[in-house]
Short mmCIF file of C-alpha atoms in Angstrom, two decimals:
data_model
loop_
_atom_site.label_atom_id
_atom_site.label_comp_id
_atom_site.label_asym_id
_atom_site.label_seq_id
_atom_site.Cartn_x
_atom_site.Cartn_y
_atom_site.Cartn_z
CA UNK M 1 -16.44 -9.99 3.88
CA UNK M 2 -14.73 -7.89 6.55
CA UNK M 3 -12.51 -4.99 5.48
CA UNK M 4 -10.88 -1.91 7.01
CA UNK M 5 -11.70 1.39 5.37
CA UNK M 6 -10.38 4.92 5.84
CA UNK M 7 -13.58 6.87 5.30
CA UNK M 8 -12.23 10.40 5.71
CA UNK M 9 -9.51 12.26 7.57
CA UNK M 10 -8.86 10.58 10.95
CA UNK M 11 -11.83 8.25 10.55
CA UNK M 12 -11.33 4.51 10.07
CA UNK M 13 -13.91 1.74 10.39
CA UNK M 14 -14.48 -1.96 9.85
CA UNK M 15 -16.95 -2.42 6.98
CA UNK M 16 -18.59 -5.29 5.15
CA UNK M 17 -17.87 -5.49 1.41
CA UNK M 18 -18.77 -8.04 -1.27
CA UNK M 19 -16.27 -10.80 -2.05
CA UNK M 20 -14.51 -10.22 -5.37
CA UNK M 21 -15.37 -12.34 -8.37
CA UNK M 22 -12.20 -14.11 -9.45
CA UNK M 23 -11.16 -13.98 -13.13
CA UNK M 24 -9.54 -16.94 -14.90
CA UNK M 25 -6.08 -15.33 -14.69
CA UNK M 26 -6.38 -14.43 -11.01
CA UNK M 27 -5.49 -15.96 -7.65
CA UNK M 28 -7.73 -15.60 -4.62
CA UNK M 29 -5.67 -14.86 -1.52
CA UNK M 30 -6.81 -15.37 2.05
CA UNK M 31 -5.18 -12.54 3.98
CA UNK M 32 -3.47 -13.58 7.19
CA UNK M 33 -1.48 -10.42 8.01
CA UNK M 34 -1.44 -6.98 6.40
CA UNK M 35 0.89 -4.18 7.52
CA UNK M 36 0.13 -0.51 7.92
CA UNK M 37 2.82 1.66 6.31
CA UNK M 38 3.69 5.35 6.26
CA UNK M 39 1.48 6.01 3.24
CA UNK M 40 -1.49 4.58 5.16
CA UNK M 41 -0.74 6.92 8.05
CA UNK M 42 -0.56 9.86 5.63
CA UNK M 43 -3.91 8.82 4.17
CA UNK M 44 -5.42 8.61 7.65
CA UNK M 45 -4.13 12.10 8.43
CA UNK M 46 -5.54 13.47 5.16
CA UNK M 47 -2.08 14.25 3.78
CA UNK M 48 -1.86 11.79 0.89
CA UNK M 49 -2.76 13.63 -2.34
CA UNK M 50 -2.76 10.41 -4.38
CA UNK M 51 -5.71 8.93 -2.45
CA UNK M 52 -9.40 9.45 -3.07
CA UNK M 53 -11.52 8.70 0.01
CA UNK M 54 -12.97 6.37 1.07
CA UNK M 55 -10.23 3.79 0.52
CA UNK M 56 -9.28 0.35 1.79
CA UNK M 57 -5.58 0.66 2.75
CA UNK M 58 -2.86 -1.97 2.80
CA UNK M 59 -0.24 -3.37 0.46
CA UNK M 60 2.15 -5.25 2.78
CA UNK M 61 0.79 -8.73 2.51
CA UNK M 62 1.22 -12.11 4.14
CA UNK M 63 -1.37 -14.48 2.69
CA UNK M 64 -2.28 -18.04 1.74
CA UNK M 65 -3.61 -19.03 -1.68
CA UNK M 66 -7.28 -19.96 -1.30
CA UNK M 67 -8.11 -20.69 -4.95
CA UNK M 68 -6.57 -20.33 -8.41
CA UNK M 69 -8.23 -19.44 -11.70
CA UNK M 70 -8.31 -21.72 -14.73
CA UNK M 71 -5.54 -19.81 -16.54
CA UNK M 72 -3.11 -19.67 -13.61
CA UNK M 73 0.18 -21.61 -14.01
CA UNK M 74 0.57 -24.77 -11.93
CA UNK M 75 3.44 -23.24 -9.94
CA UNK M 76 0.79 -21.45 -7.85
CA UNK M 77 -1.29 -23.85 -5.78
CA UNK M 78 -3.89 -23.56 -2.99
CA UNK M 79 -2.30 -23.59 0.45
CA UNK M 80 0.92 -21.84 -0.59
CA UNK M 81 2.18 -18.97 1.58
CA UNK M 82 2.69 -15.89 -0.57
CA UNK M 83 3.11 -12.16 -0.64
CA UNK M 84 2.24 -9.86 -3.51
CA UNK M 85 3.67 -7.17 -5.74
CA UNK M 86 1.15 -4.38 -5.04
CA UNK M 87 1.99 -2.16 -8.03
CA UNK M 88 0.43 -2.08 -11.48
CA UNK M 89 2.23 -1.35 -14.74
CA UNK M 90 0.66 -0.23 -17.99
CA UNK M 91 3.21 -1.78 -20.36
CA UNK M 92 3.13 1.30 -22.61
CA UNK M 93 4.86 4.21 -20.84
CA UNK M 94 8.56 5.11 -21.00
CA UNK M 95 9.31 3.30 -17.73
CA UNK M 96 7.65 0.09 -18.87
CA UNK M 97 9.34 0.34 -22.27
CA UNK M 98 12.68 0.52 -20.43
CA UNK M 99 11.75 -2.53 -18.31
CA UNK M 100 11.55 -0.46 -15.13
CA UNK M 101 7.95 -1.34 -14.40
CA UNK M 102 8.28 -0.36 -10.74
CA UNK M 103 8.30 3.28 -11.90
CA UNK M 104 5.34 2.97 -14.28
CA UNK M 105 3.94 6.40 -15.08
CA UNK M 106 0.41 5.09 -14.52
CA UNK M 107 1.10 2.84 -11.51
CA UNK M 108 -1.73 2.21 -9.08
CA UNK M 109 -0.53 0.82 -5.76
CA UNK M 110 -2.86 -1.23 -3.57
CA UNK M 111 -4.27 0.95 -0.83
CA UNK M 112 -3.24 4.20 -2.51
CA UNK M 113 -4.61 4.79 -6.00
CA UNK M 114 -6.93 1.75 -5.67
CA UNK M 115 -8.47 -0.22 -2.83
CA UNK M 116 -5.93 -2.30 -0.95
CA UNK M 117 -5.50 -5.53 0.95
CA UNK M 118 -6.94 -4.75 4.40
CA UNK M 119 -9.67 -7.34 3.91
CA UNK M 120 -10.26 -11.04 4.39
CA UNK M 121 -9.82 -12.01 0.73
CA UNK M 122 -8.42 -10.36 -2.38
CA UNK M 123 -8.17 -11.53 -6.00
CA UNK M 124 -5.04 -10.52 -7.91
CA UNK M 125 -3.53 -11.32 -11.31
CA UNK M 126 -1.29 -14.35 -10.91
CA UNK M 127 1.74 -12.38 -12.13
CA UNK M 128 1.54 -10.24 -8.98
CA UNK M 129 1.55 -13.18 -6.56
CA UNK M 130 5.00 -14.06 -5.15
CA UNK M 131 5.64 -17.45 -3.48
CA UNK M 132 7.39 -16.94 -0.15
CA UNK M 133 9.20 -20.26 0.22
CA UNK M 134 9.42 -21.38 3.84
CA UNK M 135 8.39 -18.05 5.36
CA UNK M 136 5.27 -17.74 7.50
CA UNK M 137 2.54 -15.22 6.59
CA UNK M 138 3.46 -12.93 9.49
CA UNK M 139 7.01 -12.51 8.25
CA UNK M 140 5.73 -12.07 4.68
CA UNK M 141 4.05 -8.81 5.68
CA UNK M 142 7.54 -7.30 6.07
CA UNK M 143 8.74 -8.20 2.57
CA UNK M 144 7.32 -5.29 0.56
CA UNK M 145 8.65 -2.41 2.71
CA UNK M 146 12.08 -4.01 2.97
CA UNK M 147 12.13 -4.55 -0.80
CA UNK M 148 11.79 -0.78 -1.31
CA UNK M 149 15.03 -0.32 0.65
CA UNK M 150 16.69 -3.16 -1.27
CA UNK M 151 15.74 -1.45 -4.54
CA UNK M 152 17.33 1.83 -3.43
CA UNK M 153 20.62 0.00 -2.89
CA UNK M 154 20.37 -1.38 -6.42
CA UNK M 155 19.79 2.14 -7.71
CA UNK M 156 22.91 3.24 -5.83
CA UNK M 157 25.00 0.42 -7.33
CA UNK M 158 26.51 -0.21 -3.92
CA UNK M 159 29.66 -2.35 -3.74
CA UNK M 160 32.01 -3.55 -1.02
CA UNK M 161 34.28 -0.50 -1.34
CA UNK M 162 31.50 1.98 -0.58
CA UNK M 163 30.60 3.77 2.60
CA UNK M 164 26.83 4.17 2.68
CA UNK M 165 24.77 6.45 4.90
CA UNK M 166 21.08 5.58 5.31
CA UNK M 167 19.11 8.53 6.69
CA UNK M 168 15.98 7.22 8.37
CA UNK M 169 15.81 3.87 10.15
CA UNK M 170 12.20 2.94 9.55
CA UNK M 171 11.31 -0.27 7.74
CA UNK M 172 12.41 1.01 4.32
CA UNK M 173 15.64 2.38 5.74
CA UNK M 174 16.29 -0.93 7.51
CA UNK M 175 15.93 -2.68 4.17
CA UNK M 176 18.57 -0.37 2.70
CA UNK M 177 20.88 -1.03 5.66
CA UNK M 178 20.53 -4.80 5.32
CA UNK M 179 21.08 -4.84 1.55
CA UNK M 180 24.10 -2.51 1.75
CA UNK M 181 25.66 -4.67 4.47
CA UNK M 182 24.99 -7.84 2.47
CA UNK M 183 26.93 -6.26 -0.41
CA UNK M 184 29.91 -5.68 1.87
CA UNK M 185 29.61 -1.91 2.22
CA UNK M 186 30.44 0.02 5.38
CA UNK M 187 27.05 1.25 6.57
CA UNK M 188 26.29 4.31 8.70
CA UNK M 189 22.75 4.53 10.10
CA UNK M 190 21.39 8.01 10.78
CA UNK M 191 18.23 8.73 12.74
CA UNK M 192 16.91 10.79 15.67
CA UNK M 193 15.92 7.72 17.74
CA UNK M 194 18.58 5.82 19.68
CA UNK M 195 16.46 2.65 19.87
CA UNK M 196 16.16 2.51 16.10
CA UNK M 197 19.87 3.19 15.74
CA UNK M 198 20.70 0.31 18.08
CA UNK M 199 18.54 -2.03 16.04
CA UNK M 200 20.13 -0.73 12.83
CA UNK M 201 23.52 -1.85 14.14
CA UNK M 202 22.11 -5.30 14.83
CA UNK M 203 20.90 -5.45 11.23
CA UNK M 204 24.23 -4.57 9.66
CA UNK M 205 25.18 -0.95 10.27
CA UNK M 206 28.77 -0.46 11.45
CA UNK M 207 28.18 3.05 12.79
CA UNK M 208 25.17 4.95 14.15
CA UNK M 209 24.75 8.74 14.15
CA UNK M 210 21.98 10.52 16.04
CA UNK M 211 21.25 13.51 13.80
CA UNK M 212 19.48 15.31 16.64
CA UNK M 213 22.26 15.17 19.24
CA UNK M 214 25.50 14.82 17.23
CA UNK M 215 27.42 17.04 14.81
CA UNK M 216 26.58 15.08 11.67
CA UNK M 217 29.21 16.71 9.46
CA UNK M 218 32.04 16.20 11.95
CA UNK M 219 31.01 12.60 12.62
CA UNK M 220 30.80 11.63 8.95
CA UNK M 221 34.11 13.32 8.19
CA UNK M 222 35.69 11.39 11.05
CA UNK M 223 34.31 8.03 9.93
CA UNK M 224 35.26 8.56 6.27
CA UNK M 225 38.71 10.07 6.90
CA UNK M 226 37.56 13.39 5.48
CA UNK M 227 36.23 12.09 2.17
CA UNK M 228 32.53 11.93 2.96
CA UNK M 229 30.27 8.94 2.26
CA UNK M 230 30.18 7.47 -1.26
CA UNK M 231 26.42 6.95 -1.10
CA UNK M 232 23.65 8.58 0.91
CA UNK M 233 20.17 7.05 0.83
CA UNK M 234 17.44 9.48 1.95
CA UNK M 235 14.56 7.52 3.49
CA UNK M 236 12.80 10.24 5.50
CA UNK M 237 11.40 12.82 3.11
CA UNK M 238 12.08 16.21 4.69
CA UNK M 239 13.90 19.34 3.49
CA UNK M 240 16.45 18.94 6.29
CA UNK M 241 17.43 15.39 5.36
CA UNK M 242 17.45 16.10 1.62
CA UNK M 243 19.88 18.95 2.18
CA UNK M 244 21.93 16.82 4.54
CA UNK M 245 22.31 14.19 1.81
CA UNK M 246 23.52 16.65 -0.82
CA UNK M 247 25.78 18.54 1.59
CA UNK M 248 27.44 15.50 3.17
CA UNK M 249 27.90 13.08 0.27
CA UNK M 250 31.43 12.80 -1.11
CA UNK M 251 32.58 14.44 -4.32
CA UNK M 252 31.36 12.23 -7.23
CA UNK M 253 29.02 10.50 -4.77
CA UNK M 254 25.52 9.13 -5.28
CA UNK M 255 22.39 10.44 -3.56
CA UNK M 256 19.36 8.16 -3.67
CA UNK M 257 15.98 9.70 -2.91
CA UNK M 258 13.19 7.49 -1.52
CA UNK M 259 11.30 9.81 0.81
CA UNK M 260 8.61 12.18 -0.43
CA UNK M 261 9.11 15.67 0.99
CA UNK M 262 5.78 17.29 1.83
CA UNK M 263 7.08 20.78 1.04
CA UNK M 264 9.44 22.31 -1.51
CA UNK M 265 13.17 21.79 -0.91
CA UNK M 266 15.79 24.47 -1.61
CA UNK M 267 19.31 23.28 -2.48
CA UNK M 268 22.74 24.77 -2.89
CA UNK M 269 22.79 23.54 -6.48
CA UNK M 270 26.50 24.37 -6.81
CA UNK M 271 27.14 21.05 -5.08
CA UNK M 272 25.34 19.22 -7.90
CA UNK M 273 27.99 20.54 -10.29
CA UNK M 274 31.06 20.92 -8.09
CA UNK M 275 30.74 17.41 -6.72
CA UNK M 276 29.49 16.00 -10.04
CA UNK M 277 26.81 14.13 -8.12
CA UNK M 278 24.55 11.35 -9.29
CA UNK M 279 21.14 12.14 -7.80
CA UNK M 280 18.68 9.32 -8.41
CA UNK M 281 15.11 8.65 -7.46
CA UNK M 282 14.10 5.23 -6.19
CA UNK M 283 10.49 4.17 -6.43
CA UNK M 284 8.80 0.98 -5.22
CA UNK M 285 10.66 -2.27 -6.02
CA UNK M 286 11.25 -4.78 -8.79
CA UNK M 287 10.43 -8.51 -8.63
CA UNK M 288 14.13 -9.27 -8.11
CA UNK M 289 14.10 -7.08 -4.98
CA UNK M 290 11.21 -9.09 -3.54
CA UNK M 291 13.11 -12.32 -4.20
CA UNK M 292 16.24 -10.91 -2.57
CA UNK M 293 14.31 -9.97 0.59
CA UNK M 294 12.74 -13.43 0.76
CA UNK M 295 16.20 -14.98 0.41
CA UNK M 296 17.47 -12.80 3.26
CA UNK M 297 14.52 -13.53 5.56
CA UNK M 298 14.84 -17.28 4.95
CA UNK M 299 18.26 -17.14 6.62
CA UNK M 300 16.49 -16.60 9.93
CA UNK M 301 18.89 -13.86 11.10
CA UNK M 302 16.43 -10.96 10.86
CA UNK M 303 14.98 -9.87 14.25
CA UNK M 304 11.42 -10.05 12.91
CA UNK M 305 9.74 -9.69 16.29
CA UNK M 306 11.53 -6.40 16.95
CA UNK M 307 10.38 -4.99 13.61
CA UNK M 308 6.73 -5.65 14.47
CA UNK M 309 5.62 -3.02 16.95
CA UNK M 310 2.12 -4.35 17.42
CA UNK M 311 -0.40 -6.90 16.15
CA UNK M 312 -4.08 -6.01 16.17
CA UNK M 313 -7.41 -7.41 15.01
CA UNK M 314 -9.42 -5.48 12.41
CA UNK M 315 -11.65 -4.18 15.20
CA UNK M 316 -8.60 -2.85 17.07
CA UNK M 317 -7.09 -1.20 13.97
CA UNK M 318 -8.81 2.23 14.26
CA UNK M 319 -7.51 2.76 17.79
CA UNK M 320 -4.03 1.53 16.79
CA UNK M 321 -3.91 3.98 13.90
CA UNK M 322 -5.01 6.86 16.13
CA UNK M 323 -2.24 6.01 18.62
CA UNK M 324 0.32 5.76 15.82
CA UNK M 325 -0.72 9.19 14.56
CA UNK M 326 -0.09 10.60 18.04
CA UNK M 327 3.39 9.05 18.35
CA UNK M 328 4.68 8.14 14.86
CA UNK M 329 8.39 7.99 15.70
CA UNK M 330 8.18 4.86 17.85
CA UNK M 331 6.51 2.51 15.37
CA UNK M 332 8.15 0.18 12.85
CA UNK M 333 5.15 -1.83 11.71
CA UNK M 334 1.62 -2.45 12.92
CA UNK M 335 0.23 -5.70 11.53
CA UNK M 336 -3.48 -6.40 11.23
CA UNK M 337 -4.20 -10.09 11.83
CA UNK M 338 -7.13 -11.35 9.78
CA UNK M 339 -6.75 -15.09 10.45
#
């Protein structure tokens, strides 16, 4: 079957691979749409230390069930539109013991630590297959990245009395903006791109701050009447934005870290103590986050078409990835269409 493979740094190709043999507890999915995410771009650029080349990327899935194994519950049937939970969990580590399987110490994400979903068919354990209700497969490819943002809002314990800053208005950041707004919080979107900031306001942000052209500290102090934001969600992964989060969050505030910084970050650690901050990591997403995103998307209010920057065939994917690498700031999601 046809698959997309990153063979080495800046080299991607369409390859032919054998079809997987399906086990009795597995579901065979026919891939309709698979999204490229930031980790795939990092892999393509040779900057993802968790990946061993060559690798089939992809873990943002919109698919249809082709076939089910003998031990699969009847709730999953051929023809159903589904997405998937692309993470593994060992069941034995501290995270799994604490029922936080999204942070499993030995997790292997599709397309990162193991071959992913950029192929025509994939067989997965039935527990990782998530029915998508009335959604179409194209929309389903947006569920996983948005669920990561939804999970960060859960980690922040956001309520309707909070002011929340989301730094970084990519797909994950947009998920955090949506979920915070759904919980009734006042949301401030922060990014360097005015187009993304405008879309963030459409998706629930009350305020938008361009961190490149505005005085961020003065603007946040103005919006929050001098208190600072209760929650800052860092969805970029750079030393500048990490420091911004710690410096600007209110006393006794919560800082939620999603982005991976590629270099070491130096902090004024006095703020950790003086402000008595809660600084929390947020990794992947839980099944409840996937369900919450599906529930949101079923409302039909999400501007799906504006979140999809481009659709390509597998043969067009290498060129699309090269162009994304040359201009990463202007892309939300590139979807590969296998159907």
